[in-house]
PDB file of C-alpha atoms in Angstrom:
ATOM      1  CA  UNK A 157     107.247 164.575 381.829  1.00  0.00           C
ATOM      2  CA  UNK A 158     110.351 162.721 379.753  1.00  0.00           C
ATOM      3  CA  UNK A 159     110.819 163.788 376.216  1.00  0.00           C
ATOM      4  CA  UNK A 160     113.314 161.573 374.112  1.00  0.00           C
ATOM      5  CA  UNK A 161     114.664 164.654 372.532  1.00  0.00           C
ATOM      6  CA  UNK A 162     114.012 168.713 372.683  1.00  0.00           C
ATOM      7  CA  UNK A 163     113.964 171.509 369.792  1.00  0.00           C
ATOM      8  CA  UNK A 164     115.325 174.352 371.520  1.00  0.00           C
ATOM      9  CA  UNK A 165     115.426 178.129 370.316  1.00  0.00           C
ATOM     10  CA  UNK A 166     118.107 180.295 370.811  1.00  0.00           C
ATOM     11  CA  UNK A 167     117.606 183.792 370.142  1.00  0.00           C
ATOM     12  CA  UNK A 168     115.968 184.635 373.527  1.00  0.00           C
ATOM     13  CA  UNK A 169     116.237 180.759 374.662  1.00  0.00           C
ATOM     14  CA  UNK A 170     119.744 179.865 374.730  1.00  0.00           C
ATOM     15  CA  UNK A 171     120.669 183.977 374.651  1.00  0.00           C
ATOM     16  CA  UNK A 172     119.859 187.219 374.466  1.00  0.00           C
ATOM     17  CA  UNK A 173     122.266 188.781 371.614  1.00  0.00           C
ATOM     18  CA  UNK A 174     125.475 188.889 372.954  1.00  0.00           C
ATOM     19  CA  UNK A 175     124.158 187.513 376.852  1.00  0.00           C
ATOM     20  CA  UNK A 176     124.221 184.240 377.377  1.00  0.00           C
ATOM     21  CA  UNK A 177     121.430 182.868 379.873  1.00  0.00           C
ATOM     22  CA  UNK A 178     123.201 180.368 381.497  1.00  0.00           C
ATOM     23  CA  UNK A 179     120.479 178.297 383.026  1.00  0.00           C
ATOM     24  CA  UNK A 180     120.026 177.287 379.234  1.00  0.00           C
ATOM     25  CA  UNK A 181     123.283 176.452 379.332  1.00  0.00           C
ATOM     26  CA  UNK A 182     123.423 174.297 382.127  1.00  0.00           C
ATOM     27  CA  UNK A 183     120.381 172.279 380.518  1.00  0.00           C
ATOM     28  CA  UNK A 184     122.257 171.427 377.150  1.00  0.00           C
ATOM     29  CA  UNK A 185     125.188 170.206 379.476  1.00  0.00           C
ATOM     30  CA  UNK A 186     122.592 167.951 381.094  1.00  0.00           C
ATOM     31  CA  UNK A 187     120.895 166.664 377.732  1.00  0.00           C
ATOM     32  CA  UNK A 188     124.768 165.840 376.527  1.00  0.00           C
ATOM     33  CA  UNK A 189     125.485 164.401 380.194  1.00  0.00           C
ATOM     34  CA  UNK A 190     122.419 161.662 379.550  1.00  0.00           C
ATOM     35  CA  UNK A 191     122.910 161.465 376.004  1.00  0.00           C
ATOM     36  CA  UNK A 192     119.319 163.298 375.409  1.00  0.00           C
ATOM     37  CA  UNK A 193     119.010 163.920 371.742  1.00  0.00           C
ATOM     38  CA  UNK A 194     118.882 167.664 371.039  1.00  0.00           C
ATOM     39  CA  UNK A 195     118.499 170.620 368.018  1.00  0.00           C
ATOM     40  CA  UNK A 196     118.930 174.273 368.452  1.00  0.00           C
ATOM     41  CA  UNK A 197     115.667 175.178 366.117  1.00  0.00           C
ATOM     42  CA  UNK A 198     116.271 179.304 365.141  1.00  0.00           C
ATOM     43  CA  UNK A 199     114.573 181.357 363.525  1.00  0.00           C
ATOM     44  CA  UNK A 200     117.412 183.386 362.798  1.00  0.00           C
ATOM     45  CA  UNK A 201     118.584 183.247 358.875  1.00  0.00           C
ATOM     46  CA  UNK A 202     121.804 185.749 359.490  1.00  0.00           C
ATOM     47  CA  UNK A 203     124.387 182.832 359.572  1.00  0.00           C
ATOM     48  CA  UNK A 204     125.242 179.931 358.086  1.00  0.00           C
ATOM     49  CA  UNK A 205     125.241 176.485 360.153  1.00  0.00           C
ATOM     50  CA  UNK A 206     128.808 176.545 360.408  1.00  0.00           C
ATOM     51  CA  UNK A 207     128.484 180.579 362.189  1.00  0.00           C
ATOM     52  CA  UNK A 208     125.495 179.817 364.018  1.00  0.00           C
ATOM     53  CA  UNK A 209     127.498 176.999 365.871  1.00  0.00           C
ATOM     54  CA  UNK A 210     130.448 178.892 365.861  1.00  0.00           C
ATOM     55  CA  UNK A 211     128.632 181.482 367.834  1.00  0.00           C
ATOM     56  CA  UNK A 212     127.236 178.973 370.448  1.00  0.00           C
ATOM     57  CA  UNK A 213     130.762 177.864 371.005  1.00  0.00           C
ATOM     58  CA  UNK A 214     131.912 180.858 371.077  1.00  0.00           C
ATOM     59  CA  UNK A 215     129.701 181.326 374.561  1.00  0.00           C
ATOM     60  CA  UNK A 216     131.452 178.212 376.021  1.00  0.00           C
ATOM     61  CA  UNK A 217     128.235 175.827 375.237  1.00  0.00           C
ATOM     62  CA  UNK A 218     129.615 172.881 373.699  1.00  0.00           C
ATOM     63  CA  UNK A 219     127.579 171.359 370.779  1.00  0.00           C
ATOM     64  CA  UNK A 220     128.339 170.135 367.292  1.00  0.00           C
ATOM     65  CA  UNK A 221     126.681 171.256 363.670  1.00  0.00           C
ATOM     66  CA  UNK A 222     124.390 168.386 363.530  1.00  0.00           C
ATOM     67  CA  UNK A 223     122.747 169.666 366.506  1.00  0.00           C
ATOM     68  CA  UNK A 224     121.912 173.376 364.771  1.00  0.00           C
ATOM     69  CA  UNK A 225     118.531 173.610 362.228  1.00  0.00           C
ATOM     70  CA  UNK A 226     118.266 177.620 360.712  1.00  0.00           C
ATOM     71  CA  UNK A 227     116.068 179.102 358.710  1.00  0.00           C
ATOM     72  CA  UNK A 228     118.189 179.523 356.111  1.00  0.00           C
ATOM     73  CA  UNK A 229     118.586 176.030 355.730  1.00  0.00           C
ATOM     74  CA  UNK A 230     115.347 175.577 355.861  1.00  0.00           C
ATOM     75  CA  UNK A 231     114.697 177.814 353.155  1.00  0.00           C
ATOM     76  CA  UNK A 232     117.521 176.581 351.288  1.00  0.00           C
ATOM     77  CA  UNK A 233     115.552 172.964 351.253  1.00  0.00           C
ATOM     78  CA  UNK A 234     112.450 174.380 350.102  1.00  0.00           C
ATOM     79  CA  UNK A 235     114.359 175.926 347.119  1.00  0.00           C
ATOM     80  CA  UNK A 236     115.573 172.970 346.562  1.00  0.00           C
ATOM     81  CA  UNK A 237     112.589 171.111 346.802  1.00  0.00           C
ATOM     82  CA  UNK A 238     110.330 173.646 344.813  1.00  0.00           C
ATOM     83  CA  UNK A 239     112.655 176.390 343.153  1.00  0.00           C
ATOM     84  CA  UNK A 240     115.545 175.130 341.642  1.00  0.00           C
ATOM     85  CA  UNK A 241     117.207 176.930 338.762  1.00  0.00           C
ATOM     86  CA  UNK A 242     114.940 179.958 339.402  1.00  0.00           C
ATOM     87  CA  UNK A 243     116.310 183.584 339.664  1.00  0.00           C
ATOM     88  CA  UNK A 244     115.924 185.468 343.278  1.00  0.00           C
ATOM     89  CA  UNK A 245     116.473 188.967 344.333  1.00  0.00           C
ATOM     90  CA  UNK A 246     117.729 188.110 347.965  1.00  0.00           C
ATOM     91  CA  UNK A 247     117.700 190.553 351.015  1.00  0.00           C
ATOM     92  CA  UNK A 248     119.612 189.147 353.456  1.00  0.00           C
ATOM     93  CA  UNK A 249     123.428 188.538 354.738  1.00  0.00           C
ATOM     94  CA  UNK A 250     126.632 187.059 352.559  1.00  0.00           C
ATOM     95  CA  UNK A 251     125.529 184.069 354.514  1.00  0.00           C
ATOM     96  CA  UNK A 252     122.120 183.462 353.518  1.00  0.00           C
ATOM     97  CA  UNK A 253     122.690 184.016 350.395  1.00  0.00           C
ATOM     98  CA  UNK A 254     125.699 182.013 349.961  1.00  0.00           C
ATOM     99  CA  UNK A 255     123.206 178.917 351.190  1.00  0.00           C
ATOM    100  CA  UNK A 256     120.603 179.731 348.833  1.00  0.00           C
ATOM    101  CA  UNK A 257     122.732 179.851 346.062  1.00  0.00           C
ATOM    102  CA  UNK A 258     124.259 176.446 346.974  1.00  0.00           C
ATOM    103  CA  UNK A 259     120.656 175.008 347.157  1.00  0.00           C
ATOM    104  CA  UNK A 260     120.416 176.351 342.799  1.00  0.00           C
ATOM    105  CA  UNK A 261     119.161 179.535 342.553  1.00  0.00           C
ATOM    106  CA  UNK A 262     121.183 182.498 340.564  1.00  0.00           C
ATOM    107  CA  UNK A 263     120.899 185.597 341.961  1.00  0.00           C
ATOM    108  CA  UNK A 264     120.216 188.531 340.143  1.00  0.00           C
ATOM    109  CA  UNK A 265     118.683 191.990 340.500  1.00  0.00           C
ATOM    110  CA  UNK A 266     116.589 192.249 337.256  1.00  0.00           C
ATOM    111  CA  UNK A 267     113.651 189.838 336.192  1.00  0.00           C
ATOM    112  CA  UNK A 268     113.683 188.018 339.389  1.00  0.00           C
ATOM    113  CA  UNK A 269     111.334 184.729 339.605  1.00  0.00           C
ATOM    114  CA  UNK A 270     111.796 185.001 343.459  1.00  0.00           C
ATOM    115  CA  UNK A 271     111.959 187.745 345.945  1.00  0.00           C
ATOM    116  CA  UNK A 272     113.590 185.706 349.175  1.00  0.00           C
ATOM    117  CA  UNK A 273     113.875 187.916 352.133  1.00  0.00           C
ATOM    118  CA  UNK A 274     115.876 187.660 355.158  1.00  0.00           C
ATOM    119  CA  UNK A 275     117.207 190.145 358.356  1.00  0.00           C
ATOM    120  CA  UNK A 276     119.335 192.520 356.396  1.00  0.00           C
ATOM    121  CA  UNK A 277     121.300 194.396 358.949  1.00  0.00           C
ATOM    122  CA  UNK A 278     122.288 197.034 356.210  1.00  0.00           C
ATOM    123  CA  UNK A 279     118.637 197.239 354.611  1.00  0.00           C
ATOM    124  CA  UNK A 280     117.932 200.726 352.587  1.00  0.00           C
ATOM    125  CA  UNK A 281     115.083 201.950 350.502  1.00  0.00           C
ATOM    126  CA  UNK A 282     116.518 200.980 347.259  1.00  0.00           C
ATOM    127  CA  UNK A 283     116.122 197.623 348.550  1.00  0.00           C
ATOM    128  CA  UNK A 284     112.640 197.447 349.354  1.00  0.00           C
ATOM    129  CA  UNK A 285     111.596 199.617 346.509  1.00  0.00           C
ATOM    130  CA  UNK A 286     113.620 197.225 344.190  1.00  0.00           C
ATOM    131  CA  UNK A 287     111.739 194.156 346.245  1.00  0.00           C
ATOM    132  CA  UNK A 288     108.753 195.799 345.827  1.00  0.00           C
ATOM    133  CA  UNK A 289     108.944 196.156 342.301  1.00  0.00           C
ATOM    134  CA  UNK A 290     109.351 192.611 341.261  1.00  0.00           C
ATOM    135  CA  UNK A 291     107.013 191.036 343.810  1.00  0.00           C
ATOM    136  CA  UNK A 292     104.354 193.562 342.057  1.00  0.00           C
ATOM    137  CA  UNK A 293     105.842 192.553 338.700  1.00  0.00           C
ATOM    138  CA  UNK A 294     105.167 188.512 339.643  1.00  0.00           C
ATOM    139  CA  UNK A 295     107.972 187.650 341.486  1.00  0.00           C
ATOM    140  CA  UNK A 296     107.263 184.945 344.204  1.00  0.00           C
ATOM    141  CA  UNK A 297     107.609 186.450 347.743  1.00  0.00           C
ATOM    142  CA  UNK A 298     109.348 184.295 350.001  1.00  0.00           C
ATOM    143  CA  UNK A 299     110.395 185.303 353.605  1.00  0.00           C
ATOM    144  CA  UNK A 300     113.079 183.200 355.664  1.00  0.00           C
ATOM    145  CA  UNK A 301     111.164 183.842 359.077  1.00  0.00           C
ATOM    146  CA  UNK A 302     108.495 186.326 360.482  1.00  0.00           C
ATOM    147  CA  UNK A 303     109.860 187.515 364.116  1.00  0.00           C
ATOM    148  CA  UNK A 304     108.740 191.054 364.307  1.00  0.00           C
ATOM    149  CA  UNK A 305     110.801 191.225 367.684  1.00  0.00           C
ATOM    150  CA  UNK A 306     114.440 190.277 368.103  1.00  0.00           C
ATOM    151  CA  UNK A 307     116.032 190.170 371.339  1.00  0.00           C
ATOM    152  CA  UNK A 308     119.626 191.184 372.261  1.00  0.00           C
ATOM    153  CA  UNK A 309     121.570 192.155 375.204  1.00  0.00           C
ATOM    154  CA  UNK A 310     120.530 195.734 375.042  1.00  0.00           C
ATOM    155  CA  UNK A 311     116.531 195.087 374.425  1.00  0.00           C
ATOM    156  CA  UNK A 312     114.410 194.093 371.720  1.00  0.00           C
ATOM    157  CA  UNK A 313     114.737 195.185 368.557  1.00  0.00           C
ATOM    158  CA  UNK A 314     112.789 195.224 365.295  1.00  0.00           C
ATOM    159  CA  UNK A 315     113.040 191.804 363.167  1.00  0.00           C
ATOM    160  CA  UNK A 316     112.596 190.444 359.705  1.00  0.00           C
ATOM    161  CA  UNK A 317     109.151 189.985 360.397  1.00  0.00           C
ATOM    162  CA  UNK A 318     108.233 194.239 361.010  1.00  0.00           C
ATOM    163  CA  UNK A 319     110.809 195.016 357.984  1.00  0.00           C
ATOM    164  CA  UNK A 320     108.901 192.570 355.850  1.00  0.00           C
ATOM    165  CA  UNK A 321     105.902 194.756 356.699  1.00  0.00           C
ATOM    166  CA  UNK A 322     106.950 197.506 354.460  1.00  0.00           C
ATOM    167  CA  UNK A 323     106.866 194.900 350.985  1.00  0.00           C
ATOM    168  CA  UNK A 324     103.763 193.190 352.382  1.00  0.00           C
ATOM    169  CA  UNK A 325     101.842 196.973 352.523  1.00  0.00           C
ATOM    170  CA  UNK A 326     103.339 197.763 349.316  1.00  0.00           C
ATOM    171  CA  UNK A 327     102.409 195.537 347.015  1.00  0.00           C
ATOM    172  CA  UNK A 328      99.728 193.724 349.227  1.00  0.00           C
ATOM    173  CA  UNK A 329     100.771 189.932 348.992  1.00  0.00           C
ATOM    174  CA  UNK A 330     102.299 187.785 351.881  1.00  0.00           C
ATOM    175  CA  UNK A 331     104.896 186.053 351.922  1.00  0.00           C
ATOM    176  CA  UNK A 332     105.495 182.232 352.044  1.00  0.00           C
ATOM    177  CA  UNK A 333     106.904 181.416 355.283  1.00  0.00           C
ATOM    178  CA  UNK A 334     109.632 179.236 355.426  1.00  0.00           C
ATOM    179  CA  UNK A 335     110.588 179.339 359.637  1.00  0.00           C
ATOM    180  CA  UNK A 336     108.388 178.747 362.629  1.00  0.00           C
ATOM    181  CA  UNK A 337     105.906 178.593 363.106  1.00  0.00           C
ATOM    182  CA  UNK A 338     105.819 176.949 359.519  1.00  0.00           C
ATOM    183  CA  UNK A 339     105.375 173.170 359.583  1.00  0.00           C
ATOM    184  CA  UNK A 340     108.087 173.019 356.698  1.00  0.00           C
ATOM    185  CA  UNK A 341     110.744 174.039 359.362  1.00  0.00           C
ATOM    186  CA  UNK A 342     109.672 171.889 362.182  1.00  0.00           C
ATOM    187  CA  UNK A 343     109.669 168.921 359.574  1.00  0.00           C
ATOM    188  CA  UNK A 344     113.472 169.578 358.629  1.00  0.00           C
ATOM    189  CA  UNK A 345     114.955 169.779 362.670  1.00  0.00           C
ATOM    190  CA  UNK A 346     112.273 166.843 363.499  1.00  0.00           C
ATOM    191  CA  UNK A 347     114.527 164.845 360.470  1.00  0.00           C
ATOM    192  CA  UNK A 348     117.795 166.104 361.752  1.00  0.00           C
ATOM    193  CA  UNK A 349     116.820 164.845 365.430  1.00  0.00           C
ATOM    194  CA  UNK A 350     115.337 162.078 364.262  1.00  0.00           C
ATOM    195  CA  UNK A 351     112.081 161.889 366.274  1.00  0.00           C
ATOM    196  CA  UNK A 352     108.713 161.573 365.720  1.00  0.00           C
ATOM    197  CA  UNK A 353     106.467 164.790 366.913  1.00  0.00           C
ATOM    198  CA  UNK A 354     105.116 163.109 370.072  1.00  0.00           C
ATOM    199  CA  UNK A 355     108.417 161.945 371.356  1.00  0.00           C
ATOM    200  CA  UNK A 356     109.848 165.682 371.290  1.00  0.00           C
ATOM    201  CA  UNK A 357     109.139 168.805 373.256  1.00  0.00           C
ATOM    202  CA  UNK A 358     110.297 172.290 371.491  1.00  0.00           C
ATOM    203  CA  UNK A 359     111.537 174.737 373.868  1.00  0.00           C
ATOM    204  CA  UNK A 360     110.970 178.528 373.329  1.00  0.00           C
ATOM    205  CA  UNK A 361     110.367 182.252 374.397  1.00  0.00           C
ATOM    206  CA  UNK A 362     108.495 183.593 371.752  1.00  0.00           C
ATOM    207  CA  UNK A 363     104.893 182.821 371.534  1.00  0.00           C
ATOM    208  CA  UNK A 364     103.937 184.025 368.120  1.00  0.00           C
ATOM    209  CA  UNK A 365     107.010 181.468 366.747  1.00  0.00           C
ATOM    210  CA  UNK A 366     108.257 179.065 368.472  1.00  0.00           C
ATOM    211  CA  UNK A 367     105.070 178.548 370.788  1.00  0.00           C
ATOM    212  CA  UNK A 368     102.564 178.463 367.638  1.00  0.00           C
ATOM    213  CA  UNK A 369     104.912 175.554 366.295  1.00  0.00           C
ATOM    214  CA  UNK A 370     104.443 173.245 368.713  1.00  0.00           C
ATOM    215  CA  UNK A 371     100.863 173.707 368.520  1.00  0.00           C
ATOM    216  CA  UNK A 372      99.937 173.998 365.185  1.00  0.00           C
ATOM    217  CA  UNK A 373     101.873 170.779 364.720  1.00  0.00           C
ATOM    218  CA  UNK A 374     100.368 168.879 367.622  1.00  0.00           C
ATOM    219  CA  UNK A 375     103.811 168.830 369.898  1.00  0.00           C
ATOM    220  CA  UNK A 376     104.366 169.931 373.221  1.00  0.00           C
ATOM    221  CA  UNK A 377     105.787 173.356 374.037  1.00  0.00           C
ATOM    222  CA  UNK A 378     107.656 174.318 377.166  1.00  0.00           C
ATOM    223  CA  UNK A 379     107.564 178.218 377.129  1.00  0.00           C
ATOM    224  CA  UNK A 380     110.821 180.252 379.226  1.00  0.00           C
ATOM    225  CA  UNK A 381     110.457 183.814 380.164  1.00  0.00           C
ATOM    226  CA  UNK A 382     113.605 184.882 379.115  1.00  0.00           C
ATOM    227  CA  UNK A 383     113.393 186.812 376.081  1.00  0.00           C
ATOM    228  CA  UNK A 384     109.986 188.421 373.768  1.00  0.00           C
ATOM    229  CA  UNK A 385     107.087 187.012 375.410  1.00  0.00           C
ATOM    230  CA  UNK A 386     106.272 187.343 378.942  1.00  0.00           C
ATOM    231  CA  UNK A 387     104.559 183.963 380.819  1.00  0.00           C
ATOM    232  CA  UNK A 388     101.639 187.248 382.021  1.00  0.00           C
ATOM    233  CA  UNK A 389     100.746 187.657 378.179  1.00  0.00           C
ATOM    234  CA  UNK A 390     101.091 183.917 377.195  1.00  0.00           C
ATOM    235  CA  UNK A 391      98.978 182.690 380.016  1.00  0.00           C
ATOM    236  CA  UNK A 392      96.350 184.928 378.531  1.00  0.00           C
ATOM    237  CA  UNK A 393      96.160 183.354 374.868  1.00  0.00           C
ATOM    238  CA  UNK A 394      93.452 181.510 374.173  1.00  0.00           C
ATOM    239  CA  UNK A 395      95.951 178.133 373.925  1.00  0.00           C
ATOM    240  CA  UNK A 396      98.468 177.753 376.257  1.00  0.00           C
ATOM    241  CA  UNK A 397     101.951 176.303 376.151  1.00  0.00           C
ATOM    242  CA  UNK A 398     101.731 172.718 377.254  1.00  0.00           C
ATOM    243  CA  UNK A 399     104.525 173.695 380.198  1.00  0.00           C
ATOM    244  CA  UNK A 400     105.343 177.473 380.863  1.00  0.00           C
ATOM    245  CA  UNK A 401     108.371 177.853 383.316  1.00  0.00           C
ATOM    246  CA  UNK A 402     110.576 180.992 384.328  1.00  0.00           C
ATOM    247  CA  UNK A 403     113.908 179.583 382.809  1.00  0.00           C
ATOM    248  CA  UNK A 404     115.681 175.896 382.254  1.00  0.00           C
ATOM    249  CA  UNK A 405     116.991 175.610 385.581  1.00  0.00           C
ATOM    250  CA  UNK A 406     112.995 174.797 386.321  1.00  0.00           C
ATOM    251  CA  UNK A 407     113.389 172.158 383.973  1.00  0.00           C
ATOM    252  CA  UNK A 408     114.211 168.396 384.953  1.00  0.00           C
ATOM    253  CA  UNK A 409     115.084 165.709 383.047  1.00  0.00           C
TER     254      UNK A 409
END
């Protein structure tokens, strides 16, 4: 089936940590090739747009910063949208936080009117028991993205999503969830691209995210088994990507 334009993931998609898979590779060279409108759609709030393309290049894929949608801008629309000129404790990178405080918040430690939380590489106690605090005391929980799982060269490892598990038992209140499988994401990359849902097809690994997406939102998924889920345990949900395929390469266009 022709799509006009693809969201495609990239932690697990496009690479795995430091490994790029280069089938992916080779399919972004095609989309630019036939001028097929594309954005990289991650989950991944650790960098800014500017780093997260950086990094891309970096692995000798050759794309520009319109074509990258994060989480962290993402979240830094919603502040702007819905939280502007509020205070926020923020767990997360210089990055992330740099974004969100471009997009009006003031960060602060004390009093907080938001608790936004991100993948904090250097995470402690302190910081959760501080987070912890001011959700219980009010605070508005707010979580870039959910991924329990995060794949890198070496294996998967544990993501935002399983650290965020520690505030959510603690105080008892979920978070709002700004990345996929929110809609609020998919609407911000379907703007960038500039396609209606049912002229795109969003391209993934991981069920519980980028899968749940599509189909939440009524567009078609194409599911690659290179990263967090396997095509065994997705073929056994009770929906189904709309295409499931061993890697791009499978993929024509």
């Amino acid at each position: 089936m022709n799509y006009k334009g693809y969201l495609i993931d990239l932690d697990g998609t496009l690479y795995n940590g430091t490994e790029l898979i280069e089938t992916a590779k080779d399919f972004v060279a095609k989309l630019t090739e036939k001028n097929i409108p594309y954005v990289f759609l991650t989950n991944n709030a650790t960098k800014s747009q500017e780093e997260a393309v950086q990094k891309v290049l970096d692995m000798g894929v050759e794309t520009t910063p319109e074509n990258m949608y994060t989480s962290s801008m993402a979240t830094a629309a919603y502040i702007k949208q819905h939280h502007r000129g509020s205070t926020a404790y923020v767990i997360g990178t210089p990055s992330l936080k740099e974004i969100l405080q471009d997009s009006g918040i003031i960060l602060t430690e004390e009093d907080a009117d938001l608790v936004i939380m991100g993948l904090d590489l250097e995470v402690d106690y302190d910081k959760l028991s501080r987070a912890a605090l001011l959700i219980a005391g009010g605070a508005t929980f707010i979580a870039t993205n959910p991924d329990k799982r995060f794949p890198t060269e070496d294996g998967i490892v544990p993501g935002n999503g399983a650290i965020q598990q520690v505030l959510i038992e603690t105080t008892g209140i979920q978070p709002v969830t700004i990345g996929k499988p929110s809609g609020f994401i998919l609407d911000g990359a379907l703007k960038q691209l500039g396609l209606g849902k049912d002229e795109v097809a969003l391209i993934g690994d991981n069920y519980d995210t980028d899968i749940l997406t599509g189909i939440n939102a009524g567009v078609d998924t194409i599911h690659v088994d290179t990263g967090v889920s396997r095509t065994e345990d997705v073929l056994k949900k009770d929906i189904t990507p709309t295409h499931t395929i061993n890697n791009l390469s499978e993929w024509s266009i």
